Coordinates of C-alpha atoms and ligand atoms in Angstrom, one line a residue:
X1 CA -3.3 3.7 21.4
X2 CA -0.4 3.7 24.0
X3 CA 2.9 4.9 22.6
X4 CA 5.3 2.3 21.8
X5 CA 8.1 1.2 24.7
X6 CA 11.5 1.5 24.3
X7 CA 11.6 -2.2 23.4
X8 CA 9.0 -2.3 20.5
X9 CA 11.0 0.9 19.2
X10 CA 14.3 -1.0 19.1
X11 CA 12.6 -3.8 17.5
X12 CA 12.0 -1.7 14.4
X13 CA 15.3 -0.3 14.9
X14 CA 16.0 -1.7 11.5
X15 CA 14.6 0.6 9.6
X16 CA 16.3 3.7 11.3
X17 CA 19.4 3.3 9.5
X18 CA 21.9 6.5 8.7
X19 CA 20.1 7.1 5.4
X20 CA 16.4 6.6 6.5
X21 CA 16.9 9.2 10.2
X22 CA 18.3 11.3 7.8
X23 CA 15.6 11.4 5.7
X24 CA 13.1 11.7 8.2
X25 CA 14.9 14.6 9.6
X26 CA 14.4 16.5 6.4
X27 CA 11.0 15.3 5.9
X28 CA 10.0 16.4 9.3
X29 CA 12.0 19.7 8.8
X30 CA 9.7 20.5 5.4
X31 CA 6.9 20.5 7.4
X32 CA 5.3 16.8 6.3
X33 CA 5.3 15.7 10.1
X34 CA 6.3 16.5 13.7
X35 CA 7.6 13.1 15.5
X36 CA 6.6 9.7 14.9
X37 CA 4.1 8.0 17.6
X38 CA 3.7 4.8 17.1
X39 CA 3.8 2.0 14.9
X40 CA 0.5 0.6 12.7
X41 CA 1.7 -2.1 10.6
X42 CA 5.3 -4.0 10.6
X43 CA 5.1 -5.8 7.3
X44 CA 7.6 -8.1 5.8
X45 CA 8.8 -5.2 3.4
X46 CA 8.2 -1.9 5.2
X47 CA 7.0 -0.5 8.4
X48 CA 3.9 2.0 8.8
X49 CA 4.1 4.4 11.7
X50 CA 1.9 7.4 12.5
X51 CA 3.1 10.7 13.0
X52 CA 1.5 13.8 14.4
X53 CA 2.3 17.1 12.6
X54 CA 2.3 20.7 15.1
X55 CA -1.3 21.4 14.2
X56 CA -2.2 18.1 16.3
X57 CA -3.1 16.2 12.5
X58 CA -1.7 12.7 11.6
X59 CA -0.3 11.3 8.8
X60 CA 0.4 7.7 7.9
X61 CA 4.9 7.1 7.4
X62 CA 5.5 4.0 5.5
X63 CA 9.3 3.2 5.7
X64 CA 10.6 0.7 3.1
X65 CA 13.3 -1.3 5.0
X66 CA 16.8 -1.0 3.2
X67 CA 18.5 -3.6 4.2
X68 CA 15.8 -6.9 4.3
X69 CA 13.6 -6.0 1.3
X70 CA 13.1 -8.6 -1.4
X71 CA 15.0 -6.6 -4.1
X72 CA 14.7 -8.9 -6.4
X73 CA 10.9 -10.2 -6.7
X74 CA 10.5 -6.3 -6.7
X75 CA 12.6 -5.7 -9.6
X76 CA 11.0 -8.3 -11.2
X77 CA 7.2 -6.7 -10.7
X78 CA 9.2 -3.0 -12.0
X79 CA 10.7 -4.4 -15.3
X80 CA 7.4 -5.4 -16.5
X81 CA 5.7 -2.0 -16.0
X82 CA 5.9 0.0 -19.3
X83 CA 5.4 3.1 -17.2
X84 CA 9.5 3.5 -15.7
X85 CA 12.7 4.1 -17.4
X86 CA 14.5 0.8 -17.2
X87 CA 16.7 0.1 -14.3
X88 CA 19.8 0.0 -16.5
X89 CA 23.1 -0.1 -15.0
X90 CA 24.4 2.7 -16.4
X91 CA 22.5 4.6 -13.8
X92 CA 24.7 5.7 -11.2
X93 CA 24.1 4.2 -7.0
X94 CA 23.3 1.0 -5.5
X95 CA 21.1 -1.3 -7.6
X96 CA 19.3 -2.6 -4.9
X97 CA 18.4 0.7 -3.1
X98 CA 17.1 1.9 -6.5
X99 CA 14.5 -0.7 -6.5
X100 CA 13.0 0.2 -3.1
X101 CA 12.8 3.8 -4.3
X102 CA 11.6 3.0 -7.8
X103 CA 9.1 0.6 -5.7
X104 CA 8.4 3.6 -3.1
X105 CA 8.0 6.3 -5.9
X106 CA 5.3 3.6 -7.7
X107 CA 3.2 3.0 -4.7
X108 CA 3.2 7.1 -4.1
X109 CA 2.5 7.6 -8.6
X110 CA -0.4 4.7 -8.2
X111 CA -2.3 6.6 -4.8
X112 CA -2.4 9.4 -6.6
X113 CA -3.8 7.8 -9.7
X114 CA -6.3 5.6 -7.3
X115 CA -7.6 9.1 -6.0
X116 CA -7.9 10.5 -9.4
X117 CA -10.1 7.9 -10.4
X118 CA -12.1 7.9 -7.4
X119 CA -10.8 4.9 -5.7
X120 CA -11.0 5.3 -2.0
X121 CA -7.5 5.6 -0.9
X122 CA -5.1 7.7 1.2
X123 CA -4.3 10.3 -0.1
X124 CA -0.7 10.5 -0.5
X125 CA 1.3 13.7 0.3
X126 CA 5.1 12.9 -0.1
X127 CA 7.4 10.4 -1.0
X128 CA 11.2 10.7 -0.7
X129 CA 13.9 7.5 -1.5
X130 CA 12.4 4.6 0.7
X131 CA 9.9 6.9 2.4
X132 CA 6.1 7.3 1.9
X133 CA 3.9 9.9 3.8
X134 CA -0.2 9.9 3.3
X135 CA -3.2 10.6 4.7
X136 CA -3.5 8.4 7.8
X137 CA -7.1 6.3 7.4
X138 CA -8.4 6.0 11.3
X139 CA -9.5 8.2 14.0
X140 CA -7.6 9.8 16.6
X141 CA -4.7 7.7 16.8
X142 CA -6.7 4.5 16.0
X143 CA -6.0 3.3 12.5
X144 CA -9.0 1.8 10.5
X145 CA -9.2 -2.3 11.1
X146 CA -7.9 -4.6 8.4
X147 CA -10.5 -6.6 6.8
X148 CA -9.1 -9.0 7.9
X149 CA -10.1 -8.7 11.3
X150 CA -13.0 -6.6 11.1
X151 CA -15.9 -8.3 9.8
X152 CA -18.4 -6.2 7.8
X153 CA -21.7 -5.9 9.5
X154 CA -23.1 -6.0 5.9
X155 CA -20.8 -8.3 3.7
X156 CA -23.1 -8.1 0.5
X157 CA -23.2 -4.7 0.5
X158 CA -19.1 -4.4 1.3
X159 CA -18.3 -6.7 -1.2
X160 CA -20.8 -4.6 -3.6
X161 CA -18.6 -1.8 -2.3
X162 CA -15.0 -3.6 -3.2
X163 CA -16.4 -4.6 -6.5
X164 CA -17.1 -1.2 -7.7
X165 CA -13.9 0.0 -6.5
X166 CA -11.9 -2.6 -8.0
X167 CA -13.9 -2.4 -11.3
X168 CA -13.4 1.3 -11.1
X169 CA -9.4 0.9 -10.8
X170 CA -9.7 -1.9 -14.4
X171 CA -12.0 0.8 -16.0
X172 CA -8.9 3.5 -15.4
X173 CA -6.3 0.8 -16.7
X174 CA -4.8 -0.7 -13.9
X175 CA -4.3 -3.6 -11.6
X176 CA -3.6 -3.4 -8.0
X177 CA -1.5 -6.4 -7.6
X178 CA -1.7 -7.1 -4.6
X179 CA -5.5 -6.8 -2.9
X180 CA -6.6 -8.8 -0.2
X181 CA -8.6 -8.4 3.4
X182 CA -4.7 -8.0 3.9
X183 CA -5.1 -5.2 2.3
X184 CA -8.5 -3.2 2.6
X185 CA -9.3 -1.1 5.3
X186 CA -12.8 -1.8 6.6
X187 CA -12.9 2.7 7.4
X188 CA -16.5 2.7 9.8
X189 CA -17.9 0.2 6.8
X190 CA -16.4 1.3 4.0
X191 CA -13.3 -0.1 2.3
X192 CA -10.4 1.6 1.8
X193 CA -7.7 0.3 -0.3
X194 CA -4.1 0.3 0.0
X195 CA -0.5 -0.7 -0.5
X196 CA -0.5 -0.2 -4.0
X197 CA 3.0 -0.4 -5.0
X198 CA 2.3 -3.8 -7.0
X199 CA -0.2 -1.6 -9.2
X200 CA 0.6 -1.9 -12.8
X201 CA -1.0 -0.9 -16.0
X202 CA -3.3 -3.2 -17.3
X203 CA -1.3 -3.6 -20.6
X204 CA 1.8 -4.9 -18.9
X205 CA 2.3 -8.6 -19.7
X206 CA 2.0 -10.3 -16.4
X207 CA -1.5 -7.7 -15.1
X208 CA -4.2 -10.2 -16.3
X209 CA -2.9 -12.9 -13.8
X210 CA -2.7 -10.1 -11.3
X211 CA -6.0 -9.0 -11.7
X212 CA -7.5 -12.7 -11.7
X213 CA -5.9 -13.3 -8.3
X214 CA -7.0 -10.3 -6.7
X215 CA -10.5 -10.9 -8.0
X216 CA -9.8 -14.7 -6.8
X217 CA -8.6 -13.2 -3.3
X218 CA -12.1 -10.9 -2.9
X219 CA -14.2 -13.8 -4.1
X220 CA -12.6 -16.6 -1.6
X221 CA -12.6 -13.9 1.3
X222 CA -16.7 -13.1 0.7
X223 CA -17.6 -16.6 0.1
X224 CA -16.6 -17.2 3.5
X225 CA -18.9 -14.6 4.6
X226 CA -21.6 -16.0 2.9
X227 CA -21.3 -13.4 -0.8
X228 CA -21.3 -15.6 -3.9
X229 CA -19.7 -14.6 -6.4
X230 CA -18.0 -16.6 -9.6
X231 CA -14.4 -15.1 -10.5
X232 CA -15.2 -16.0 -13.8
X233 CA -17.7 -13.4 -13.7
X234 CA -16.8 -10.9 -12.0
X235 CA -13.2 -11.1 -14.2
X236 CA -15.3 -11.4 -17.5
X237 CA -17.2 -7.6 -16.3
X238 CA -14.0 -6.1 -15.0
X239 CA -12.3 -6.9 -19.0
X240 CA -15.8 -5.6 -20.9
X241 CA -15.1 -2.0 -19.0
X242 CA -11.5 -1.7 -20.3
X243 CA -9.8 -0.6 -23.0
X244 CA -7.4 -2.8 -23.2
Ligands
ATP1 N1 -2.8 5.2 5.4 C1 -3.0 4.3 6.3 N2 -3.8 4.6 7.4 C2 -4.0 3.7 8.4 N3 -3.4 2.5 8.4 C3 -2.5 2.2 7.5 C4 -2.3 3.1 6.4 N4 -1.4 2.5 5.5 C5 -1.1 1.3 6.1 N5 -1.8 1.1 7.2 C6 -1.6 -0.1 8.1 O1 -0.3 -0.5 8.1 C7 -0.2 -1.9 7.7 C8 0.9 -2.1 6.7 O2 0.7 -1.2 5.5 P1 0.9 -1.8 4.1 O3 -0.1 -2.9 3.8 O4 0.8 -0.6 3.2 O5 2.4 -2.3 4.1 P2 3.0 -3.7 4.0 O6 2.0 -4.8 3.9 O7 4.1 -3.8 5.0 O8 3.6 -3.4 2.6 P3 4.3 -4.3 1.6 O9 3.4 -5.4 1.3 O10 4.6 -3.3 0.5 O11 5.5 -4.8 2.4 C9 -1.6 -2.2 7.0 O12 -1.9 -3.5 7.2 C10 -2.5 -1.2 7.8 O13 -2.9 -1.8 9.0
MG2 MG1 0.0 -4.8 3.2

């Protein structure tokens, strides 16, 4: 993958505000990563880059943007999770930065819990205010293909594949929130979930809708690759391996 020209840079020069460069620079100075490379994924609410550490390794750098997130659909996905202390007022800084970081420490808290239960997932390494480092999913400098536009050679058995996973992540108590082809790395064949910061327990009030969409989202995206399978279903499994 070429490295990115000085115009691409300065298109994501939005996320290099004062606060963010100088949280890189102490990132980078703990040892997390060398420089930044190039840029994966621009989404709508943060940028993913990959960096190079000395030893020649990469590591995957999402940045949470500051200044254009939607604070306040994220605040209202944070209130409902009965895992953080409330966002209160009394608390001191700048209500709006405290979601991203609340958002950004969630997303890190639910990797680790995905790995812990044996969902595949990067593994994530640090996270610091609006910045996430993890394991980068790809080869060389080459990220893993989206789903989305890297067909499975075998759909049945990588929607088997998804399935499990997904079931694997209700079994443990949680939701991801937020699972799509968008959002699965198809890894040489295997899938690879990520962005997790939507993941919620299953027990917080608004998770069963969650949970019915994302099984809604795999089911549509299969079906078009000639899988069957009923939501219904699938949804009535996922809720017989839970305790809640
Ligand atoms: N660990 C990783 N290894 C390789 N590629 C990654 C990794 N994490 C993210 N990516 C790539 O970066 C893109 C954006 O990442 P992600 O989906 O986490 O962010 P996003 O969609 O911008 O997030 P959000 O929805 O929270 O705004 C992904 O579509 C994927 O291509
Ligand atoms: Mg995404």
């Amino acid at each position: 993958m070429p490295r990115p020209s000085r115009e691409e840079w300065k298109t994501y020069n939005s996320v290099f505000d004062q606060h963010t460069n100088r949280l890189l620079f102490k990132l980078s100075s703990q040892g997390h990563f060398d420089e930044l490379v190039t840029i994966i994924g621009p989404g709508k609410e943060a940028v993913v880059f990959i960096a190079r550490k000395t030893d020649g390794t990469t590591v995957a750098v999402k940045i949470y943007r500051l200044e254009t997130a939607n604070f306040s659909k994220m605040y209202d996905y944070l209130r409902v999770d009965p895992r953080l202390p409330k966002l209160g007022k009394t608390v001191v800084g700048d209500p709006r930065r405290r979601t991203i970081f609340q958002w950004t420490e969630r997303e890190f808290r639910n990797l680790l819990l995905a790995r812990t239960a044996g969902i595949r997932a990067p593994m994530p390494i640090a996270h610091s205010h609006n910045v996430l480092i993890m394991e980068f999913i790809g080869e060389d400098l080459e990220p893993a293909p989206l789903l989305k536009h890297s067909t499975p050679e075998d759909p049945e058995a990588f929607a088997q594949r998804c399935f499990e996973l997904l079931g694997r992540w209700a079994a443990s108590g949680m939701v991801h929130g937020d699972l799509s082809e968008y959002n699965i790395l198809n890894d040489n064949e295997d899938p690879v979930f990520i962005d997790f910061s939507h993941g919620a327990p299953l027990k917080a009030p608004n998770s069963i809708d969650l949970l019915r969409r994302d099984v809604e989202n795999l089911c549509n995206y299969f079906r078009k690759h000639g899988v069957k399978r009923d939501p219904d279903d699938v949804m009535k499994d996922m809720l017989a391996h839970t305790s809640s």
